[in-house]
mmCIF file with all atom_site columns, C-alpha atoms in Angstrom:
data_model
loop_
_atom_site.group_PDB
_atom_site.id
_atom_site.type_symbol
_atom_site.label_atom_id
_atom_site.label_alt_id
_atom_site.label_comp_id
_atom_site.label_asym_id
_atom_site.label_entity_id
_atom_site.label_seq_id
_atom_site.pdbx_PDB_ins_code
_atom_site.Cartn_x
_atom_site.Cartn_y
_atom_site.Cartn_z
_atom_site.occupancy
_atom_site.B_iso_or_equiv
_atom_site.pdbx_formal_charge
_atom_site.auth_seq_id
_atom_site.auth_comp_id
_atom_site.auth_asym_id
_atom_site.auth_atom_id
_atom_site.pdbx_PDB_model_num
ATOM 1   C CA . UNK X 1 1   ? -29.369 143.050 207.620 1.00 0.00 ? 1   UNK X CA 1
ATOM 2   C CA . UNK X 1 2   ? -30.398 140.685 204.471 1.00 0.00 ? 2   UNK X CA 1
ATOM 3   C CA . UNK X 1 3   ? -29.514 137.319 204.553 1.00 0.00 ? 3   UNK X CA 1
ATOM 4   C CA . UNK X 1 4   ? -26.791 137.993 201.622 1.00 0.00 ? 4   UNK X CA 1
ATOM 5   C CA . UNK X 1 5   ? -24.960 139.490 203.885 1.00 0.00 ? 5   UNK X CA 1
ATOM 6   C CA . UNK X 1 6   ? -25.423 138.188 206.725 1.00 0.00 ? 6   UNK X CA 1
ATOM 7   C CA . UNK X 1 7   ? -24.187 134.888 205.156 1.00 0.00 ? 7   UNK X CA 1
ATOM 8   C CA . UNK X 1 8   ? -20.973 136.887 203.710 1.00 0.00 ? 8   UNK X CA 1
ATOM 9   C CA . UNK X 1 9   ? -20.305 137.908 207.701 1.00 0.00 ? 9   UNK X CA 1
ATOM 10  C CA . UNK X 1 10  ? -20.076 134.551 208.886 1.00 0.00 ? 10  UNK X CA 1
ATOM 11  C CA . UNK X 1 11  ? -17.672 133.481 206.560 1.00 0.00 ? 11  UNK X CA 1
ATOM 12  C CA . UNK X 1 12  ? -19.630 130.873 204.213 1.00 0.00 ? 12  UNK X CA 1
ATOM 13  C CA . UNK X 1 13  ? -19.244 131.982 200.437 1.00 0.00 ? 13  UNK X CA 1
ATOM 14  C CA . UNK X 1 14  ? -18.204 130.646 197.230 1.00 0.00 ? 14  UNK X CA 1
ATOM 15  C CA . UNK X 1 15  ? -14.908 129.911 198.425 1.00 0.00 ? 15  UNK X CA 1
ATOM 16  C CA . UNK X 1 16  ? -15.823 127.707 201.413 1.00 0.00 ? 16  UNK X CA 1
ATOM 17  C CA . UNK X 1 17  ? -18.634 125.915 200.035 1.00 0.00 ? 17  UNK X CA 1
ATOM 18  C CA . UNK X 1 18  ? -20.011 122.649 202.419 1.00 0.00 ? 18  UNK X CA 1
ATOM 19  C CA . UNK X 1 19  ? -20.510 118.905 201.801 1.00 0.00 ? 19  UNK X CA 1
ATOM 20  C CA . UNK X 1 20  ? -24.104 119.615 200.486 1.00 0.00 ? 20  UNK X CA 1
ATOM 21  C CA . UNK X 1 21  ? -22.979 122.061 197.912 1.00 0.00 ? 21  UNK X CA 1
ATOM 22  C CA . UNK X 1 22  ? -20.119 119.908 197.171 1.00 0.00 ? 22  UNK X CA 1
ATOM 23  C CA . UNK X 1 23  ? -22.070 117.017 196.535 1.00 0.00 ? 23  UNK X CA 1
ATOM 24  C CA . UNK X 1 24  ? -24.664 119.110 194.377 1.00 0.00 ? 24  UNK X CA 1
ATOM 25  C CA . UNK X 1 25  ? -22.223 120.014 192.518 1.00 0.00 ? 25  UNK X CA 1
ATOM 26  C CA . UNK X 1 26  ? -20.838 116.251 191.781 1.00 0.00 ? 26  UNK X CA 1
ATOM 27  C CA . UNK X 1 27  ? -24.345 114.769 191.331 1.00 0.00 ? 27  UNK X CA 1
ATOM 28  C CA . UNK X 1 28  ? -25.093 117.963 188.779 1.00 0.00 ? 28  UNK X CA 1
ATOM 29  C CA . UNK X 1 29  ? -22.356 116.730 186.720 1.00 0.00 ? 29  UNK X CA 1
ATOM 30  C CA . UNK X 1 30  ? -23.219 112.980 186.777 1.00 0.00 ? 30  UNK X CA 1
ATOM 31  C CA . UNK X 1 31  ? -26.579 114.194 186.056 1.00 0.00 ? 31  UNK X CA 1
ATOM 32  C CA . UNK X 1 32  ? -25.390 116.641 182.911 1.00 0.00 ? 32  UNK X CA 1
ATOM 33  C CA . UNK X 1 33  ? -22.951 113.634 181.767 1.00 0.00 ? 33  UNK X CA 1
ATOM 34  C CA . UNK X 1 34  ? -26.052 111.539 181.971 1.00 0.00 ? 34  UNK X CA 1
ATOM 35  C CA . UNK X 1 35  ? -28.194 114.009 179.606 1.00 0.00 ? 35  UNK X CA 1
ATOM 36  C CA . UNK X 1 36  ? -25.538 114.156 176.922 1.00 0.00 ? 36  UNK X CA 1
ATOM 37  C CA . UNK X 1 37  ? -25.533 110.408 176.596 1.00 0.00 ? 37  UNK X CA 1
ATOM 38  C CA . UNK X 1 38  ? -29.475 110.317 176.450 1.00 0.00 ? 38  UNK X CA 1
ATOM 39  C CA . UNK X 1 39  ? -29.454 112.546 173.770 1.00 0.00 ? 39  UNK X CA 1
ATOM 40  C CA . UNK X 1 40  ? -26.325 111.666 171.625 1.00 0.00 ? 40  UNK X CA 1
ATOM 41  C CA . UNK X 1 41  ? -26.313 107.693 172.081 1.00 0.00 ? 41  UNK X CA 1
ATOM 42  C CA . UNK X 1 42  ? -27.920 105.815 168.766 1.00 0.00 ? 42  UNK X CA 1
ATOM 43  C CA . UNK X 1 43  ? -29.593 103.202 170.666 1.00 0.00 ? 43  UNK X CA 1
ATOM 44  C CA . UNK X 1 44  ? -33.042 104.280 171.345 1.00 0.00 ? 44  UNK X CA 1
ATOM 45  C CA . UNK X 1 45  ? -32.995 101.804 174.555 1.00 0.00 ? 45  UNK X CA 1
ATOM 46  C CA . UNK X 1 46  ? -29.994 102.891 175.997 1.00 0.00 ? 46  UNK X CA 1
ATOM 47  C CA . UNK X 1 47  ? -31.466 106.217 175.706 1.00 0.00 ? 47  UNK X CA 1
ATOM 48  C CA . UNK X 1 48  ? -34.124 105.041 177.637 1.00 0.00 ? 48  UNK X CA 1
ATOM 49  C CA . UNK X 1 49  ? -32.110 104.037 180.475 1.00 0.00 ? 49  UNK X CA 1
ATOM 50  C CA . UNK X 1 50  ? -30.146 107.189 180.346 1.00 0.00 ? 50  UNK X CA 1
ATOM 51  C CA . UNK X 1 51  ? -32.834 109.289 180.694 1.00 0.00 ? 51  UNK X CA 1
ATOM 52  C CA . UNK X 1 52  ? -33.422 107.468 184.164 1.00 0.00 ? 52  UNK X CA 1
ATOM 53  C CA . UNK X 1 53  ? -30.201 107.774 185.365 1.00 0.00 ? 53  UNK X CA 1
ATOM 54  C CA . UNK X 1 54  ? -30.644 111.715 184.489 1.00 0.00 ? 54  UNK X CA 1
ATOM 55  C CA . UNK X 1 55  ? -34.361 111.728 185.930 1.00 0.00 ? 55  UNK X CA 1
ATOM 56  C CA . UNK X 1 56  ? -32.618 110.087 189.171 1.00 0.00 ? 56  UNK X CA 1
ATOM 57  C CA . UNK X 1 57  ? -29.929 112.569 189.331 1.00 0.00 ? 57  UNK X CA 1
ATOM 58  C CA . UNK X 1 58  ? -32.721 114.910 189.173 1.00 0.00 ? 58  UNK X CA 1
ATOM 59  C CA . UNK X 1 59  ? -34.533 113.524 192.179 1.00 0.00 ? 59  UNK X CA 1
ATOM 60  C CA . UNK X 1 60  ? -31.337 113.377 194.221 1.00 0.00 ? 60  UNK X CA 1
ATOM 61  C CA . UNK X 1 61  ? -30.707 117.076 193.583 1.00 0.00 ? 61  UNK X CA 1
ATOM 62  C CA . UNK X 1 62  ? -34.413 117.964 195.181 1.00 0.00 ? 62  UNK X CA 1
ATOM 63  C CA . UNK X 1 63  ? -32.898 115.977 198.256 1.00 0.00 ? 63  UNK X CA 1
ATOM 64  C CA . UNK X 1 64  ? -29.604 117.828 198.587 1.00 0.00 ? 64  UNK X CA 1
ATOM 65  C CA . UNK X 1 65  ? -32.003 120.844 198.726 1.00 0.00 ? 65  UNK X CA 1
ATOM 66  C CA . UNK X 1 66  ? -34.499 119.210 201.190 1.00 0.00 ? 66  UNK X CA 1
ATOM 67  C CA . UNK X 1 67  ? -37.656 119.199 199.072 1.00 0.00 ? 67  UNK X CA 1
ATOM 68  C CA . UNK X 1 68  ? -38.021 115.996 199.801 1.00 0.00 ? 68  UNK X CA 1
ATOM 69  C CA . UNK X 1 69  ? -41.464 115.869 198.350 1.00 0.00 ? 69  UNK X CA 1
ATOM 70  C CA . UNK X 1 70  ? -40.469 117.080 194.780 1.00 0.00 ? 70  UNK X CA 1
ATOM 71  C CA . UNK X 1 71  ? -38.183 114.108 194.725 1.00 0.00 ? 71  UNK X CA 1
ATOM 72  C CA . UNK X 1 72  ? -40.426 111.653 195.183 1.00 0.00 ? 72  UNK X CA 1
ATOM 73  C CA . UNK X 1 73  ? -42.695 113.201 192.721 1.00 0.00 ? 73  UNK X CA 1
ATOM 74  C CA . UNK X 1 74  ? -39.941 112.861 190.470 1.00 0.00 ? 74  UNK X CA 1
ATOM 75  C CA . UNK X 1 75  ? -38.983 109.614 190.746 1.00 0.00 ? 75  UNK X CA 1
ATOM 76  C CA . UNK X 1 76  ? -42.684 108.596 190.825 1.00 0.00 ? 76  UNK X CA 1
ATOM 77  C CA . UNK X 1 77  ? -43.686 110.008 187.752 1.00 0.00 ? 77  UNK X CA 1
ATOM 78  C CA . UNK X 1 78  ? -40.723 110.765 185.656 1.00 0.00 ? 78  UNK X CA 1
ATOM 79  C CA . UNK X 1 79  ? -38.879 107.925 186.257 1.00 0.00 ? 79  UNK X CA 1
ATOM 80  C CA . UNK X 1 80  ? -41.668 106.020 186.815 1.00 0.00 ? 80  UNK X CA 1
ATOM 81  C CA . UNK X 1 81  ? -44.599 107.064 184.766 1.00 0.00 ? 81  UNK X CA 1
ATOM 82  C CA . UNK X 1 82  ? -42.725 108.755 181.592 1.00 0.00 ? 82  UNK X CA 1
ATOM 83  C CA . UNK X 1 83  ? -40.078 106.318 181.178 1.00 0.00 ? 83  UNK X CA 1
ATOM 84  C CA . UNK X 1 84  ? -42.028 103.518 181.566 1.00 0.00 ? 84  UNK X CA 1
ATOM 85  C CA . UNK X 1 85  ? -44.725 104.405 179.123 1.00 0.00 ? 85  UNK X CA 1
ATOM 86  C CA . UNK X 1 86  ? -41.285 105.548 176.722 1.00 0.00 ? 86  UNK X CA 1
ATOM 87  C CA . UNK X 1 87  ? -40.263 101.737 177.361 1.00 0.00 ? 87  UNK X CA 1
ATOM 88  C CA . UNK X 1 88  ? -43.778 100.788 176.297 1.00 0.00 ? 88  UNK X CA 1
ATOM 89  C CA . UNK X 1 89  ? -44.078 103.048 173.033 1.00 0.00 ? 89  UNK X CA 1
ATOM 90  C CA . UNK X 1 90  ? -40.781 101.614 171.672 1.00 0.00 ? 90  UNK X CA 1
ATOM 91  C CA . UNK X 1 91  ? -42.072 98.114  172.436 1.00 0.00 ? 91  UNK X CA 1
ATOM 92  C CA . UNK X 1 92  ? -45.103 98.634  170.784 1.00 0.00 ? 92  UNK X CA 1
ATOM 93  C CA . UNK X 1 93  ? -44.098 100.246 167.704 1.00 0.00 ? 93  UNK X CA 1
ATOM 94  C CA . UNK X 1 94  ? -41.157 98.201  167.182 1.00 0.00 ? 94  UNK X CA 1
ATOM 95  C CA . UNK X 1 95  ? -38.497 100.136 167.655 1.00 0.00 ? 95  UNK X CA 1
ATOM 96  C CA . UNK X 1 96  ? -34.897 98.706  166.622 1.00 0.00 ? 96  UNK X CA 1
ATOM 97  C CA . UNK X 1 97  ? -33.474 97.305  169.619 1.00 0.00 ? 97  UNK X CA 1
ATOM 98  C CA . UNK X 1 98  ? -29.595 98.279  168.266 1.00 0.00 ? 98  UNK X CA 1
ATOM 99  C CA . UNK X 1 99  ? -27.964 101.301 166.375 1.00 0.00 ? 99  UNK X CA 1
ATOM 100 C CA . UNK X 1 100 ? -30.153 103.070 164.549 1.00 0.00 ? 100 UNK X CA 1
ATOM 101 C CA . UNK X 1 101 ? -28.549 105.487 162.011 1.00 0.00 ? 101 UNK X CA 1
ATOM 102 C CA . UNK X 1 102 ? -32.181 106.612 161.691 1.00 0.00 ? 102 UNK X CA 1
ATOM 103 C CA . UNK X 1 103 ? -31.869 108.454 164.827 1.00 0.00 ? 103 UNK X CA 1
ATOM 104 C CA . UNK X 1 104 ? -29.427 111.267 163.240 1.00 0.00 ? 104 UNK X CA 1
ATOM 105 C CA . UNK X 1 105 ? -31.383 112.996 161.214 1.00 0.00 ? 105 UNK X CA 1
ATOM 106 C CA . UNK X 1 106 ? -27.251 115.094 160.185 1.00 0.00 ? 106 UNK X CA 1
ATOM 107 C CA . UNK X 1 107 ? -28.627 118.133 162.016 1.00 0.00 ? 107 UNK X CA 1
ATOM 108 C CA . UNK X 1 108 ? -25.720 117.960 164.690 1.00 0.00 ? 108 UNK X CA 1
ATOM 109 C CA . UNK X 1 109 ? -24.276 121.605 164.524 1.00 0.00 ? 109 UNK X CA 1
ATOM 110 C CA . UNK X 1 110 ? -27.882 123.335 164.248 1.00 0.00 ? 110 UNK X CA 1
ATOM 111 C CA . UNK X 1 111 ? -28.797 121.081 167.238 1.00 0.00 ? 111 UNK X CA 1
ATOM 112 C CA . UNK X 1 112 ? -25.739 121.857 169.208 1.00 0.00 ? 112 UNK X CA 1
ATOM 113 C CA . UNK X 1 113 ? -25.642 125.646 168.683 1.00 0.00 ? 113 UNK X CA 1
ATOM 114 C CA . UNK X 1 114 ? -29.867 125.513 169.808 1.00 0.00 ? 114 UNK X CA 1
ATOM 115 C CA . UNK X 1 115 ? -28.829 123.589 172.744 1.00 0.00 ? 115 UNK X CA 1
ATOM 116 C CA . UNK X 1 116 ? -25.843 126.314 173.618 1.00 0.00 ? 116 UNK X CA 1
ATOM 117 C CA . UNK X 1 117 ? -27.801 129.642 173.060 1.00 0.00 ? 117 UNK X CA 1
ATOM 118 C CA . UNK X 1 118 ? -30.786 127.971 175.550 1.00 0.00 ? 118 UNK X CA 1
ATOM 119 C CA . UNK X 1 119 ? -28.573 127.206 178.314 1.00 0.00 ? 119 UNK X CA 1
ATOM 120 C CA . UNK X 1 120 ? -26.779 129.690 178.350 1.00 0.00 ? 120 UNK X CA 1
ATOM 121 C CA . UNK X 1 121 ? -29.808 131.965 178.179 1.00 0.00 ? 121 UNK X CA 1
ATOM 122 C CA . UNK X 1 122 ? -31.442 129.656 180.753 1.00 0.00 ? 122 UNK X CA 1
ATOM 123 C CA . UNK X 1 123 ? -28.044 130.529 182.862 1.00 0.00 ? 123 UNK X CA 1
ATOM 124 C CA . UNK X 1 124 ? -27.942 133.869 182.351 1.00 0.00 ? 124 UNK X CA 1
ATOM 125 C CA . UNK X 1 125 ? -32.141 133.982 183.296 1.00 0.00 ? 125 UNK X CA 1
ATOM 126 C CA . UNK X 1 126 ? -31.622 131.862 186.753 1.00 0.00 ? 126 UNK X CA 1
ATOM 127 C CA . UNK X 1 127 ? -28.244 133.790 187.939 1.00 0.00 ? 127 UNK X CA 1
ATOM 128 C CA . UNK X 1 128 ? -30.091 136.957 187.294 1.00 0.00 ? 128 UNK X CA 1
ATOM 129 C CA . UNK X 1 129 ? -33.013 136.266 189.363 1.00 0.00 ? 129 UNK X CA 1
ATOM 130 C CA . UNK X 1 130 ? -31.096 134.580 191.965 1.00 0.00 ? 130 UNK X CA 1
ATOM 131 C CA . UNK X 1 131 ? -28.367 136.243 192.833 1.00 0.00 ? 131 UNK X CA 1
ATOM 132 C CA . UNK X 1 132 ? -28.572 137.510 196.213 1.00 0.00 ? 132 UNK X CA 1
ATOM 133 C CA . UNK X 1 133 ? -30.603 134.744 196.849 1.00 0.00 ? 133 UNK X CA 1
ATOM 134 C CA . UNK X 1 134 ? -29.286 132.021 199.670 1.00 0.00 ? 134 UNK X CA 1
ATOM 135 C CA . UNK X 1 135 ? -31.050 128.849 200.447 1.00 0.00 ? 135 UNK X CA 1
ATOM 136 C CA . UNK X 1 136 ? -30.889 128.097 204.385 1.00 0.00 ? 136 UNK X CA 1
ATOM 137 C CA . UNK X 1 137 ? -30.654 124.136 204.310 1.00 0.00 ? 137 UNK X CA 1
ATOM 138 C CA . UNK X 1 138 ? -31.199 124.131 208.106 1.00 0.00 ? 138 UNK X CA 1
ATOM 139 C CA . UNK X 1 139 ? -34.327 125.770 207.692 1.00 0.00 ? 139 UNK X CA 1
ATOM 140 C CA . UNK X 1 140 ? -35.889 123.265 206.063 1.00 0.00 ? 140 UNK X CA 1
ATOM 141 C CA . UNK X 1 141 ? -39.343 125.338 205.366 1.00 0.00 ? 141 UNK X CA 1
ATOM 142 C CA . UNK X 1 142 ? -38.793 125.955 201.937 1.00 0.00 ? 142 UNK X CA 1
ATOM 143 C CA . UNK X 1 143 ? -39.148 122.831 200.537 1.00 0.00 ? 143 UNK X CA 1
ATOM 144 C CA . UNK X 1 144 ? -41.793 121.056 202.819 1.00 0.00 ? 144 UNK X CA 1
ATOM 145 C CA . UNK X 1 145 ? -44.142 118.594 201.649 1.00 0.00 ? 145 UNK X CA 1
ATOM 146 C CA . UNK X 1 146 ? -47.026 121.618 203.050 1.00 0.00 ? 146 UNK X CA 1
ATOM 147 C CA . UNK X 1 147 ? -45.412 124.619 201.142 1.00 0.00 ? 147 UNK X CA 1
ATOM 148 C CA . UNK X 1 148 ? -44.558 122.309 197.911 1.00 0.00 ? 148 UNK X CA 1
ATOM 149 C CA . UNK X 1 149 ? -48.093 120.897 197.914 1.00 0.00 ? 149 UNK X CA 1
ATOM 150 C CA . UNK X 1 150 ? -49.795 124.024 198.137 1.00 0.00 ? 150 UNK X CA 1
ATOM 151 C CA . UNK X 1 151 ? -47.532 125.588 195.572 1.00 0.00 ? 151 UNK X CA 1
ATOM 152 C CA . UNK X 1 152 ? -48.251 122.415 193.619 1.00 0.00 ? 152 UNK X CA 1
ATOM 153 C CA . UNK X 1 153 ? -52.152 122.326 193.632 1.00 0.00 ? 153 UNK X CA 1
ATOM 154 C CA . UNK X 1 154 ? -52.879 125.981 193.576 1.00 0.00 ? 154 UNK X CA 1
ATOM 155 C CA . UNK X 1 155 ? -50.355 126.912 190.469 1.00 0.00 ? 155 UNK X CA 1
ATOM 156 C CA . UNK X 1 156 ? -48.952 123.572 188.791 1.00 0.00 ? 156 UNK X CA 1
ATOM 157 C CA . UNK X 1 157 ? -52.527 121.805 188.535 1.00 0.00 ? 157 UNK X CA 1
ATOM 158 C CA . UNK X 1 158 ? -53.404 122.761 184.848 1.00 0.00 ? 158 UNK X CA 1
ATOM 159 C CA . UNK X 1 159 ? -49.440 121.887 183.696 1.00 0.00 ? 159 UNK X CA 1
ATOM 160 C CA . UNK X 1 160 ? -49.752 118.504 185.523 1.00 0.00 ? 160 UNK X CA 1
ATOM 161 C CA . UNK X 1 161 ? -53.062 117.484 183.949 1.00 0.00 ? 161 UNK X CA 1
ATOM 162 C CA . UNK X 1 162 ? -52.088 119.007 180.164 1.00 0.00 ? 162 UNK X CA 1
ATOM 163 C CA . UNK X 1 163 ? -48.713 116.410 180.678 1.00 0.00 ? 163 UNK X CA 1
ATOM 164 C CA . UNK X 1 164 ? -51.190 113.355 181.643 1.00 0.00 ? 164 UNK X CA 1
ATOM 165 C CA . UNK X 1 165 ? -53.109 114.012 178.374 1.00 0.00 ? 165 UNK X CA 1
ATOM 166 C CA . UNK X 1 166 ? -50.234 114.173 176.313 1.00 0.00 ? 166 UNK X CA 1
ATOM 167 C CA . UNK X 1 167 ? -48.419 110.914 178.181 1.00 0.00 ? 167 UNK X CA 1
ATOM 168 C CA . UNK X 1 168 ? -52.190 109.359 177.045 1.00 0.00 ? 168 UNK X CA 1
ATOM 169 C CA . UNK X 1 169 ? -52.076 110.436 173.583 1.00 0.00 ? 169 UNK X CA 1
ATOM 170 C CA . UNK X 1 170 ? -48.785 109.224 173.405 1.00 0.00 ? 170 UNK X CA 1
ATOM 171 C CA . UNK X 1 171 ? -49.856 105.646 174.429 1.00 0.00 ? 171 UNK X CA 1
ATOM 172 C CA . UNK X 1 172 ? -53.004 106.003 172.512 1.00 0.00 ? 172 UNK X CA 1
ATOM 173 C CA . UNK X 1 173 ? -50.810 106.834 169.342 1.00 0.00 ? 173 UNK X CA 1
ATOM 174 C CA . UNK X 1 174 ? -48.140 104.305 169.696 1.00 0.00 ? 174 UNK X CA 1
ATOM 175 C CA . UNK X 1 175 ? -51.264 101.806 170.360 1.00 0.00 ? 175 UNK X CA 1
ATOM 176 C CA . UNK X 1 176 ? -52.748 102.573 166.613 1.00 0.00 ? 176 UNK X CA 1
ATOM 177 C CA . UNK X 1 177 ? -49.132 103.026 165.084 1.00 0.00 ? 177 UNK X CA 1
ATOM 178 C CA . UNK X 1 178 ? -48.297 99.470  166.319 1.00 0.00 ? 178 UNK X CA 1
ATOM 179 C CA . UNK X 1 179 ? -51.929 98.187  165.073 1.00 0.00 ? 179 UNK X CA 1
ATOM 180 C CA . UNK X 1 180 ? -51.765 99.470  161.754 1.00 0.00 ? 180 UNK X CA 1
ATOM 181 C CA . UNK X 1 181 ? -48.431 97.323  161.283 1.00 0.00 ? 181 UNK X CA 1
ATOM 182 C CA . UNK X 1 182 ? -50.358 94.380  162.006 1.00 0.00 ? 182 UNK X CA 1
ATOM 183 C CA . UNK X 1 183 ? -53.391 94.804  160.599 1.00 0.00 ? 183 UNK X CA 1
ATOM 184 C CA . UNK X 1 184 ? -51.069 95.336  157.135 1.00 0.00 ? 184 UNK X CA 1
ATOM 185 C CA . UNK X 1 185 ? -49.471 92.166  157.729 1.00 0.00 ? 185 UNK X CA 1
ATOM 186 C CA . UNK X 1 186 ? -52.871 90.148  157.051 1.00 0.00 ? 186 UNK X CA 1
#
């Protein structure tokens, strides 16, 4: 007997879904509400701190599922590392601090129907390949800090490293950017 069914037998589908999924659900939406405003707000600072909020929704999500592990690697180095060194980068080139019109580049509709066709292909992709698919919570195998680290070093090694060098480059650039502006200056 799969577990699909199984799971039908006992009663627990769609229709009776439990606190966990209930609260996935709610922080998935704070979490998507939390996206939109990174990306449509004007103020490059504000997105900043949106994109933590969204990060931390994130992390909170990896708890709900148990993989307690993943979450702290995402609040670690998302929220931590990428945001930080985002933080940094606007300091250091001098970003405006307030609205900046300069942030719409007028491409709103283009963007928007980009952003529709990928997640609804990126929906239509993840309920295809998990559809009989159940996640025992009590279980509590699938996401432990021994399977997630394995998985992590022996597959996600080269993406990890390949995301430090850009994070560097990043710095490195907004180091000369802001340098240039000063040197100009004398």
């Amino acid at each position: 007997m799969s577990a699909a069914v199984h799971l039908a037998a006992t009663g627990h589908g769609f229709l009776s879904p439990t606190g966990v999924e209930i609260a996935f659900l709610l922080v998935g939406i704070a979490t998507f509400a939390a996206a939109v405003v990174t990306v449509t707000t004007q103020q490059l600072v504000h997105a900043a701190l949106w994109l933590v909020v969204a990060l931390g929704g994130l992390a909170v999500e990896y708890l709900l599922l148990t993989a307690e592990f993943i979450a702290w690697v995402q609040v670690l180095i998302y929220v931590g590392s990428v945001v930080v060194l985002l933080l940094f980068g606007l300091m250091l080139t001098k970003a405006p601090i307030g609205r900046s019109p300069d942030a719409d580049s007028g491409n709103r509709p283009a963007a928007l129907a980009v952003a529709v066709a990928s997640a609804a292909a990126l929906v239509w992709v993840v309920v295809d390949a998990f559809r009989a698919t159940w996640i025992d919570l009590d279980k509590g195998v699938q996401g432990s800090t021994a399977v997630s680290g394995a998985s992590l070093f022996r597959y996600w090694v080269l993406p990890f490293e390949a995301l430090s060098v850009l994070l560097l480059a990043a710095l490195v650039g907004a180091i000369v950017l802001s340098r240039k502006k000063v040197e100009e200056k004398r």
